[in-house]
CSV table of C-alpha atoms in Angstrom, one decimal:
chain,number,residue,atom,x,y,z
A,1,UNK,CA,40.6,46.5,68.6
A,2,UNK,CA,41.8,45.2,65.6
A,3,UNK,CA,45.2,45.3,65.6
A,4,UNK,CA,48.0,47.2,62.5
A,5,UNK,CA,48.7,44.1,59.6
A,6,UNK,CA,52.1,45.5,58.3
A,7,UNK,CA,53.6,43.9,55.1
A,8,UNK,CA,57.5,42.9,56.2
A,9,UNK,CA,59.7,42.6,52.8
A,10,UNK,CA,61.1,38.4,53.1
A,11,UNK,CA,64.9,38.3,53.1
A,12,UNK,CA,66.3,36.2,50.6
A,13,UNK,CA,68.6,33.2,50.5
A,14,UNK,CA,69.8,32.0,47.0
A,15,UNK,CA,71.4,29.0,48.0
A,16,UNK,CA,68.4,27.6,49.6
A,17,UNK,CA,66.2,28.7,47.4
A,18,UNK,CA,64.3,30.4,50.1
A,19,UNK,CA,62.5,33.5,51.7
A,20,UNK,CA,63.3,33.8,55.1
A,21,UNK,CA,62.8,36.1,58.3
A,22,UNK,CA,65.4,37.1,61.4
A,23,UNK,CA,62.6,36.6,64.4
A,24,UNK,CA,63.9,40.3,65.8
A,25,UNK,CA,61.6,41.8,63.1
A,26,UNK,CA,57.9,39.7,63.2
A,27,UNK,CA,58.3,39.8,66.8
A,28,UNK,CA,59.3,43.5,67.4
A,29,UNK,CA,55.8,44.9,66.0
A,30,UNK,CA,53.2,41.9,67.7
A,31,UNK,CA,54.8,42.7,70.8
A,32,UNK,CA,54.2,46.3,70.1
A,33,UNK,CA,51.2,46.3,68.9
A,34,UNK,CA,51.0,44.8,65.1
A,35,UNK,CA,50.2,42.0,63.3
A,36,UNK,CA,53.0,40.9,61.1
A,37,UNK,CA,52.5,39.1,57.8
A,38,UNK,CA,55.8,38.0,54.9
A,39,UNK,CA,55.3,39.4,51.9
A,40,UNK,CA,56.3,37.7,48.5
A,41,UNK,CA,58.2,39.1,46.0
A,42,UNK,CA,56.1,40.2,43.7
A,43,UNK,CA,56.9,42.3,39.8
A,44,UNK,CA,53.2,42.0,39.4
A,45,UNK,CA,51.7,45.0,39.8
A,46,UNK,CA,47.7,44.3,40.3
A,47,UNK,CA,49.0,42.1,43.2
A,48,UNK,CA,51.4,44.7,44.2
A,49,UNK,CA,48.6,46.8,43.8
A,50,UNK,CA,46.4,45.4,46.0
A,51,UNK,CA,48.9,45.1,49.3
A,52,UNK,CA,49.6,48.6,49.5
A,53,UNK,CA,46.0,49.2,50.2
A,54,UNK,CA,45.1,46.7,51.5
A,55,UNK,CA,47.7,46.5,54.5
A,56,UNK,CA,48.1,49.4,57.1
A,57,UNK,CA,51.8,50.1,57.2
A,58,UNK,CA,55.2,48.7,56.1
A,59,UNK,CA,59.0,47.1,57.4
A,60,UNK,CA,61.2,47.6,54.6
A,61,UNK,CA,63.9,45.3,55.9
A,62,UNK,CA,68.2,44.4,55.9
A,63,UNK,CA,68.7,41.9,53.4
A,64,UNK,CA,71.2,42.7,50.0
A,65,UNK,CA,73.4,45.3,49.0
A,66,UNK,CA,71.0,47.0,46.8
A,67,UNK,CA,72.5,47.3,43.4
A,68,UNK,CA,74.0,50.3,41.7
A,69,UNK,CA,72.6,49.9,38.7
A,70,UNK,CA,69.3,51.6,40.7
A,71,UNK,CA,71.1,55.0,41.0
A,72,UNK,CA,72.7,55.3,37.6
A,73,UNK,CA,76.5,53.5,38.6
A,74,UNK,CA,79.0,50.4,37.8
A,75,UNK,CA,78.7,47.5,40.4
A,76,UNK,CA,82.1,48.1,42.0
A,77,UNK,CA,84.1,45.1,43.5
A,78,UNK,CA,83.2,46.6,47.1
A,79,UNK,CA,79.5,45.8,46.5
A,80,UNK,CA,78.3,43.0,47.8
A,81,UNK,CA,75.6,40.2,46.6
A,82,UNK,CA,72.6,42.2,45.4
A,83,UNK,CA,69.0,40.7,45.1
A,84,UNK,CA,67.0,42.0,41.6
A,85,UNK,CA,63.9,40.6,43.0
A,86,UNK,CA,63.8,42.6,45.8
A,87,UNK,CA,64.7,45.9,44.3
A,88,UNK,CA,61.9,45.5,41.5
A,89,UNK,CA,59.4,44.5,43.6
A,90,UNK,CA,60.1,47.1,47.1
A,91,UNK,CA,60.3,49.9,44.2
A,92,UNK,CA,57.4,49.4,43.2
A,93,UNK,CA,55.6,49.0,46.1
A,94,UNK,CA,57.7,51.9,47.7
A,95,UNK,CA,55.5,54.0,45.1
A,96,UNK,CA,52.0,52.7,45.5
A,97,UNK,CA,52.4,52.6,49.4
A,98,UNK,CA,53.7,56.6,49.1
A,99,UNK,CA,50.8,57.4,46.8
A,100,UNK,CA,48.7,55.6,48.6
A,101,UNK,CA,49.9,57.5,52.4
A,102,UNK,CA,50.3,54.6,53.7
A,103,UNK,CA,53.4,53.9,57.3
A,104,UNK,CA,56.7,53.1,56.5
A,105,UNK,CA,59.4,52.3,58.5
A,106,UNK,CA,63.1,51.1,57.0
A,107,UNK,CA,65.6,49.6,58.8
A,108,UNK,CA,69.2,49.4,57.3
A,109,UNK,CA,68.4,48.6,53.3
A,110,UNK,CA,65.4,50.3,53.7
A,111,UNK,CA,66.6,53.6,54.4
A,112,UNK,CA,68.9,52.6,51.6
A,113,UNK,CA,66.2,51.5,49.3
A,114,UNK,CA,64.2,54.0,50.0
A,115,UNK,CA,67.1,56.8,49.2
A,116,UNK,CA,67.7,55.2,45.9
A,117,UNK,CA,64.1,54.8,44.5
A,118,UNK,CA,63.5,58.4,45.8
A,119,UNK,CA,66.3,59.8,43.3
A,120,UNK,CA,68.9,59.9,46.0
A,121,UNK,CA,72.3,57.7,45.5
A,122,UNK,CA,74.5,55.4,47.9
A,123,UNK,CA,78.8,54.7,49.1
A,124,UNK,CA,78.5,51.2,47.8
A,125,UNK,CA,81.0,49.9,50.2
A,126,UNK,CA,82.1,53.0,53.1
A,127,UNK,CA,85.3,51.4,54.3
A,128,UNK,CA,87.1,52.2,50.9
A,129,UNK,CA,84.8,55.3,49.7
A,130,UNK,CA,84.5,57.3,53.6
A,131,UNK,CA,86.8,55.5,55.9
A,132,UNK,CA,85.7,56.4,59.0
A,133,UNK,CA,87.1,55.7,62.7
A,134,UNK,CA,83.1,55.2,63.4
A,135,UNK,CA,82.5,51.7,64.6
A,136,UNK,CA,79.5,51.0,61.4
A,137,UNK,CA,80.1,47.6,61.0
A,138,UNK,CA,79.6,45.6,64.3
A,139,UNK,CA,80.5,42.2,65.4
A,140,UNK,CA,78.4,40.0,67.5
A,141,UNK,CA,76.6,41.2,69.9
A,142,UNK,CA,73.8,43.2,67.5
A,143,UNK,CA,72.1,44.5,70.2
A,144,UNK,CA,75.1,46.8,71.8
A,145,UNK,CA,75.2,50.3,70.5
A,146,UNK,CA,78.6,51.4,69.1
A,147,UNK,CA,78.3,54.4,68.1
A,148,UNK,CA,76.3,58.0,68.7
A,149,UNK,CA,73.7,59.7,67.1
A,150,UNK,CA,72.6,63.2,66.3
A,151,UNK,CA,68.6,64.3,66.5
A,152,UNK,CA,68.0,66.8,64.5
A,153,UNK,CA,65.2,69.1,66.0
A,154,UNK,CA,61.6,68.9,65.4
A,155,UNK,CA,61.3,65.9,63.3
A,156,UNK,CA,59.7,62.9,63.3
A,157,UNK,CA,62.7,60.7,64.4
A,158,UNK,CA,63.2,63.6,67.1
A,159,UNK,CA,59.5,63.8,68.4
A,160,UNK,CA,59.2,60.2,68.7
A,161,UNK,CA,63.1,59.5,71.2
A,162,UNK,CA,62.3,63.2,72.2
A,163,UNK,CA,66.4,63.5,73.0
A,164,UNK,CA,69.0,65.0,70.2
A,165,UNK,CA,71.1,62.5,70.5
A,166,UNK,CA,71.2,58.5,70.2
A,167,UNK,CA,73.1,55.2,71.0
A,168,UNK,CA,72.4,53.2,68.4
A,169,UNK,CA,74.0,49.4,67.2
A,170,UNK,CA,75.7,49.3,64.1
A,171,UNK,CA,75.4,46.9,60.6
A,172,UNK,CA,76.3,48.2,56.9
A,173,UNK,CA,78.4,48.8,54.8
A,174,UNK,CA,76.0,50.9,52.1
A,175,UNK,CA,74.9,54.0,53.0
A,176,UNK,CA,73.0,57.0,51.9
A,177,UNK,CA,74.7,59.4,50.0
A,178,UNK,CA,73.2,61.9,48.1
A,179,UNK,CA,70.0,62.3,49.4
A,180,UNK,CA,67.3,62.0,47.2
A,181,UNK,CA,65.9,65.8,47.3
A,182,UNK,CA,62.1,63.9,48.7
A,183,UNK,CA,64.1,62.7,51.9
A,184,UNK,CA,64.8,64.9,54.8
A,185,UNK,CA,67.6,63.7,56.9
A,186,UNK,CA,66.4,63.2,60.8
A,187,UNK,CA,69.9,62.1,62.0
A,188,UNK,CA,73.3,61.6,61.6
A,189,UNK,CA,76.9,59.8,62.7
A,190,UNK,CA,79.9,61.9,63.9
A,191,UNK,CA,81.8,61.6,60.9
A,192,UNK,CA,79.2,63.3,59.0
A,193,UNK,CA,76.5,60.2,57.7
A,194,UNK,CA,73.6,59.9,57.3
A,195,UNK,CA,71.7,57.9,59.9
A,196,UNK,CA,67.6,58.4,59.2
A,197,UNK,CA,65.8,59.6,57.6
A,198,UNK,CA,62.0,61.1,56.4
A,199,UNK,CA,59.0,62.3,54.1
A,200,UNK,CA,57.5,65.3,56.0
A,201,UNK,CA,54.4,65.6,54.3
A,202,UNK,CA,53.8,61.7,54.8
A,203,UNK,CA,51.1,59.9,57.3
A,204,UNK,CA,54.9,58.6,58.3
A,205,UNK,CA,57.6,58.2,57.0
A,206,UNK,CA,61.1,56.9,58.9
A,207,UNK,CA,64.2,55.1,58.1
A,208,UNK,CA,66.9,54.4,60.1
A,209,UNK,CA,70.2,53.0,59.7
A,210,UNK,CA,71.1,51.2,62.7
A,211,UNK,CA,69.0,48.2,63.6
A,212,UNK,CA,66.1,48.6,66.2
A,213,UNK,CA,64.8,44.7,65.6
A,214,UNK,CA,67.8,43.2,67.7
A,215,UNK,CA,67.3,46.2,70.8
A,216,UNK,CA,63.9,46.5,70.8
A,217,UNK,CA,64.3,44.7,73.8
A,218,UNK,CA,66.6,45.6,76.1
A,219,UNK,CA,66.5,49.5,74.5
A,220,UNK,CA,63.4,52.1,75.2
A,221,UNK,CA,64.1,54.0,71.8
A,222,UNK,CA,64.0,51.3,69.7
A,223,UNK,CA,60.8,50.1,70.9
A,224,UNK,CA,59.8,53.7,71.0
A,225,UNK,CA,60.1,53.4,67.4
A,226,UNK,CA,58.1,50.8,66.6
A,227,UNK,CA,55.6,51.5,68.4
A,228,UNK,CA,55.1,55.0,66.9
A,229,UNK,CA,55.5,53.2,63.6
A,230,UNK,CA,52.3,50.6,64.4
A,231,UNK,CA,50.3,53.6,66.1
A,232,UNK,CA,50.3,55.7,63.0
A,233,UNK,CA,49.2,52.6,61.0
A,234,UNK,CA,46.1,51.8,63.8
A,235,UNK,CA,45.2,55.2,63.1
């Protein structure tokens, strides 16, 4: 059977002037039935439109902070390095992908990018804007769970995991603040932070704040997330 072709957003290294990729993103897709390809960063609308219609699914990866300019705020001194190339390309691509109703999986920056493109806002820096006893920024190894999330029943994520609580890893300092009116919350952490979102009337849109690409080898729920995404892309 032909494997679903998954477009993967590249990470960017400004110092080396290069695109790069964490192997977990690619390996998880391969292991669970997909065919990953790293995409170019471009604002060429014709290319982006062709990508949106020729690929079967899209993985919006982690990486740089989303620029606060995306949601109408000034950049604070607590905001990390941003990548305007990614912000621009991913905004154009996400809009095309949603129009085409192609499956989308967002991870870490992915949930933040999707929320801002669709009209939401972010905490630029959790430690200074929303202090918590929950560990949202763990140290290595990154495949070890550090806090729980509560999963809302009758959501896509609940139907995938079949649990109302899940232990997750966590490595981020930005997060969803005001949720886009287009998105619905699927999971939240004990301190009230939104940890997973989706769009009810789309084929498959799921974005999580944690990192299943680090834990899919040892964690069944992480594997289920990737598998459900790839299965949707294979349909």
